[in-house]
Backbone as numpy.savetxt, mean C-alpha at the origin, in Angstrom:
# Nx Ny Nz CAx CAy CAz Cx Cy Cz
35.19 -13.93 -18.70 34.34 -12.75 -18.70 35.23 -11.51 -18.70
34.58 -10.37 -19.33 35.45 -9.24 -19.73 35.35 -8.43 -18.24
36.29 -8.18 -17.77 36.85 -7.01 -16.68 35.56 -5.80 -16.60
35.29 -5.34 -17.45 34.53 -4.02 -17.40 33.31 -4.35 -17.57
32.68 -5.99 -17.94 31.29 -6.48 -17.35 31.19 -6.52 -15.65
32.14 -6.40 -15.17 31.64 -7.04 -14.00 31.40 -5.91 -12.72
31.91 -4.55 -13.15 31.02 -3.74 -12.36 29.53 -3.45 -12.42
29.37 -3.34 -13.59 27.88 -3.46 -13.69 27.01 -4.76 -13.07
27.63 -5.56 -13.58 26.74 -7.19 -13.19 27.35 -7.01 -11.44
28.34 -6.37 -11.18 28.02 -6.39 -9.31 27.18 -5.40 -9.13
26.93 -4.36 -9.53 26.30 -3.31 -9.05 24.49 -3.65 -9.33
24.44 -4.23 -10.34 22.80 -4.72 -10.44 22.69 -5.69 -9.04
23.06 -6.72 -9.23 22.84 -8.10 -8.05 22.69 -7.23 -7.01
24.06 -6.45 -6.80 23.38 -5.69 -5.26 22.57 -5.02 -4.99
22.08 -4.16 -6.02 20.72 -3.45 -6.21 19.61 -4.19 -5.96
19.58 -5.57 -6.42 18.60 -6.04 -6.56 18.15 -7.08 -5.17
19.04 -7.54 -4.96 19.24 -8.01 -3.40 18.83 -6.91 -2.46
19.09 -5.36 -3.00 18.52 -4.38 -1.88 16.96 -3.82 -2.23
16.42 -3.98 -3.27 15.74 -3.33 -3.40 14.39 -4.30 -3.55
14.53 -5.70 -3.92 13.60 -6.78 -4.34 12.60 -6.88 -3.09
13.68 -7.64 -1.93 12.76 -7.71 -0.55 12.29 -6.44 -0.39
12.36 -4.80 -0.39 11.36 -3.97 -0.06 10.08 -4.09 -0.96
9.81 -4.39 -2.15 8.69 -4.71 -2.34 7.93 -5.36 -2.08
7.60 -6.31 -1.04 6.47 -6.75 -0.12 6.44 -6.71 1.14
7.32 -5.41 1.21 6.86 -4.70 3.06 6.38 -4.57 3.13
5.27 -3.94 4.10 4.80 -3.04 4.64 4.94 -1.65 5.06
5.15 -0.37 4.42 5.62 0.48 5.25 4.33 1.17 5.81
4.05 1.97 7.15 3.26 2.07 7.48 3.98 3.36 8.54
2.78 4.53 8.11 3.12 5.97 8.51 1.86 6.45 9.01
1.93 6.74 10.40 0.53 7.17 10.97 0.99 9.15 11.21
0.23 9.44 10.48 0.04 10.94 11.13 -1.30 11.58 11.87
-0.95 12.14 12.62 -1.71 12.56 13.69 -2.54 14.07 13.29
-3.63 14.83 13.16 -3.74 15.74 12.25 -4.50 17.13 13.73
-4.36 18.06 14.14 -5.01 18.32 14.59 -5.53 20.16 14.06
-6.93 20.41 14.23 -7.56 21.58 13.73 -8.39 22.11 15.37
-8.15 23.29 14.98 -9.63 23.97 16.13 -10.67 24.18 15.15
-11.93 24.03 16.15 -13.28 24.23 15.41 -13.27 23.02 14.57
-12.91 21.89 14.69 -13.76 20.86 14.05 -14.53 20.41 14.46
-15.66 20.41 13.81 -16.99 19.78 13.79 -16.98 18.34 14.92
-17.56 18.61 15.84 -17.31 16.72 16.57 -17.54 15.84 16.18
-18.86 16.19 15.32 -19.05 14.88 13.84 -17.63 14.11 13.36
-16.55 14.75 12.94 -15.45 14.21 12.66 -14.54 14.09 13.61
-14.96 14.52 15.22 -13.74 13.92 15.66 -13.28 12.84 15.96
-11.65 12.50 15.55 -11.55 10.85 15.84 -11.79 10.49 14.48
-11.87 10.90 13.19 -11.89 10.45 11.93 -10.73 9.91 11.25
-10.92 8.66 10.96 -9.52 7.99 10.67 -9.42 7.80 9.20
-8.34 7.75 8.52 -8.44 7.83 6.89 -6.89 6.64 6.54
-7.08 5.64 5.99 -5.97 4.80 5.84 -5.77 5.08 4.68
-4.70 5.36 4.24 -3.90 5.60 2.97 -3.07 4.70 2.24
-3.56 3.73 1.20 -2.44 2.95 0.88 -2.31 2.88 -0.75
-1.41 2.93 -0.71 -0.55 3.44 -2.31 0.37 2.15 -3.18
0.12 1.93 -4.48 1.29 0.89 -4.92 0.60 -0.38 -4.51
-0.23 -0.89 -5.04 -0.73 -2.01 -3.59 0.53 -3.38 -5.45
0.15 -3.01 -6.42 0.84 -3.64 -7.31 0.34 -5.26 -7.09
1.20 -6.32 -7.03 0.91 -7.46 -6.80 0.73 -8.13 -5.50
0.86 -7.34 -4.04 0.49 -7.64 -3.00 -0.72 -8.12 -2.63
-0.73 -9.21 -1.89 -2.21 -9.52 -1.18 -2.59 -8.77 -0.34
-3.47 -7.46 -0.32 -3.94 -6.65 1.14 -4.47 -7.83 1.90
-4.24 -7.60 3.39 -4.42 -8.65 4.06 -5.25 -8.12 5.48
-6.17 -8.59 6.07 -6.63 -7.47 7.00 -5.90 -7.82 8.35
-4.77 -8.62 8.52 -4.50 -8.97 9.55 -3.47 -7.71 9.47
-2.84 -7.16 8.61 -2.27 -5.80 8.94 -3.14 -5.00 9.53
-4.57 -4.75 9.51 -5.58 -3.99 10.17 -5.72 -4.28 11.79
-5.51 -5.45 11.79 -5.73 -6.22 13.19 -4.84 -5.84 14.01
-3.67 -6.18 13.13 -2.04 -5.79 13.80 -2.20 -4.36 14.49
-2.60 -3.35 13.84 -2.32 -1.77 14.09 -3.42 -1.56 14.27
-4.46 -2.26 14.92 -5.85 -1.76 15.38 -6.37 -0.80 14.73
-6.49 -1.29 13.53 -7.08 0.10 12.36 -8.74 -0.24 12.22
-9.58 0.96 12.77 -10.69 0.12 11.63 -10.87 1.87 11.23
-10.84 1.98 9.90 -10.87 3.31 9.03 -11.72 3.56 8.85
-12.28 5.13 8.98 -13.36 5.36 8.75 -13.65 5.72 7.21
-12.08 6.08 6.30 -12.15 5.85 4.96 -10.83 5.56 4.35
-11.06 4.55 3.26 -9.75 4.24 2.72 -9.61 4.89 1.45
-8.55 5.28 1.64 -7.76 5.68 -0.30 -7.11 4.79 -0.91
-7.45 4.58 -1.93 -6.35 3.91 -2.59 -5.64 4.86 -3.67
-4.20 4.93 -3.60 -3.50 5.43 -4.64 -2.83 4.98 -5.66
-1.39 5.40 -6.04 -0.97 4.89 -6.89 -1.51 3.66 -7.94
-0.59 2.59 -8.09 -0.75 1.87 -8.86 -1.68 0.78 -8.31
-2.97 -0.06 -9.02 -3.74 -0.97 -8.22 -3.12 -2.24 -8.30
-2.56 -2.65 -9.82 -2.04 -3.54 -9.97 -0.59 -3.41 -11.75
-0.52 -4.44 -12.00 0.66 -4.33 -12.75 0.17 -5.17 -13.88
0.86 -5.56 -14.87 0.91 -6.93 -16.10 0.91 -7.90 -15.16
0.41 -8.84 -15.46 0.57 -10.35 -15.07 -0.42 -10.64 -13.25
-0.94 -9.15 -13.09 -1.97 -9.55 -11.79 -3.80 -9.99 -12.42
-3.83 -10.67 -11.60 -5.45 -11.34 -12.35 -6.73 -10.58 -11.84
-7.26 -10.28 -12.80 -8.50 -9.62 -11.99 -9.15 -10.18 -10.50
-9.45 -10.79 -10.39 -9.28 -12.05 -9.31 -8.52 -11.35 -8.27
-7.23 -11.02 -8.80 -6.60 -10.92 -7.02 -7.02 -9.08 -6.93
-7.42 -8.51 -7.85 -7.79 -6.95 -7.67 -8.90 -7.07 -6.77
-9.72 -7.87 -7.36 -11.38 -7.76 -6.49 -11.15 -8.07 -5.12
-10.31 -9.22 -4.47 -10.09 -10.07 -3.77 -9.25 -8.82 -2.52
-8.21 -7.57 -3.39 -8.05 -6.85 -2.58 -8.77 -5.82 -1.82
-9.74 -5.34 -3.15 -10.60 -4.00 -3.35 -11.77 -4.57 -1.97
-12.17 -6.34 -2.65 -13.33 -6.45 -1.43 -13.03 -6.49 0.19
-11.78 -6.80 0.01 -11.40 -6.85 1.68 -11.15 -5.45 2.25
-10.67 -4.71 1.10 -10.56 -2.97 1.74 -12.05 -2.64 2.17
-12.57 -3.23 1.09 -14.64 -2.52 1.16 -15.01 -2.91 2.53
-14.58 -4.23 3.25 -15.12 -4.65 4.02 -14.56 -3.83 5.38
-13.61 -3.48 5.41 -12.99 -2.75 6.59 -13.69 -1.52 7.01
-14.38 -0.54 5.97 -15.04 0.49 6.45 -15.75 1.01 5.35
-16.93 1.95 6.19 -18.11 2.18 5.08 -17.62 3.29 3.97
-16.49 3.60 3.76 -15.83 4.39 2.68 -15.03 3.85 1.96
-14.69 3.71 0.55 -13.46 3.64 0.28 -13.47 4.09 -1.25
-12.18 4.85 -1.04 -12.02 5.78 -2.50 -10.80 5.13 -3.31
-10.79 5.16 -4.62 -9.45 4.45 -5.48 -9.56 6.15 -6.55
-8.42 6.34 -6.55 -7.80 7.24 -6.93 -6.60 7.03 -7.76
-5.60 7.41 -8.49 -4.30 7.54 -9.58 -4.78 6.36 -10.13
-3.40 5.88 -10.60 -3.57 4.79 -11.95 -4.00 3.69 -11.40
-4.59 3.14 -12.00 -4.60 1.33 -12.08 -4.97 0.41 -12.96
């Protein structure tokens, strides 16, 4: 093998070894929001935000985990990718539906 292949072919592998396992983390960012004069109707209004869901199984035991029950969900970014089956979209979308009486899908999918 030629000398000047092999920075590149090290520098991918390690990229990819670093960057592969973060795609089926979890990252999870709670912010805390506070206003005067809000309505008490909304106080205590919780809004889960999740973005990129791509080929992941949403799972509600992450809900369980972080004692979430939302009073509305977003969905952002991307819903899914090439090669995800309608099947596993519904399978995510219905388990979000089921968590709370809101849920919004928003950017691409």
């Amino acid at each position: 093998m030629k000398k000047w292949l092999l920075a590149p072919l090290l520098f991918s592998v390690l990229y990819a070894g670093r960057v592969l396992p973060e795609t089926w983390q979890n990252k999870v960012r709670t912010h805390e929001l506070e206003y005067e004069n809000l309505p008490a109707e909304v106080q205590g209004f919780t809004i889960f935000f999740i973005t990129d869901i791509h080929r992941r199984r949403v799972s509600p035991a992450l809900f369980r985990k972080l004692g979430l029950t939302p009073d509305l969900i977003i969905i952002g970014g991307d819903l899914a990718e090439i090669g995800v089956s309608a099947e596993r979209i519904r399978q995510n979308l219905r388990m979000l539906r089921s968590l709370c009486t809101g849920c919004v899908c928003v950017g691409k999918s």
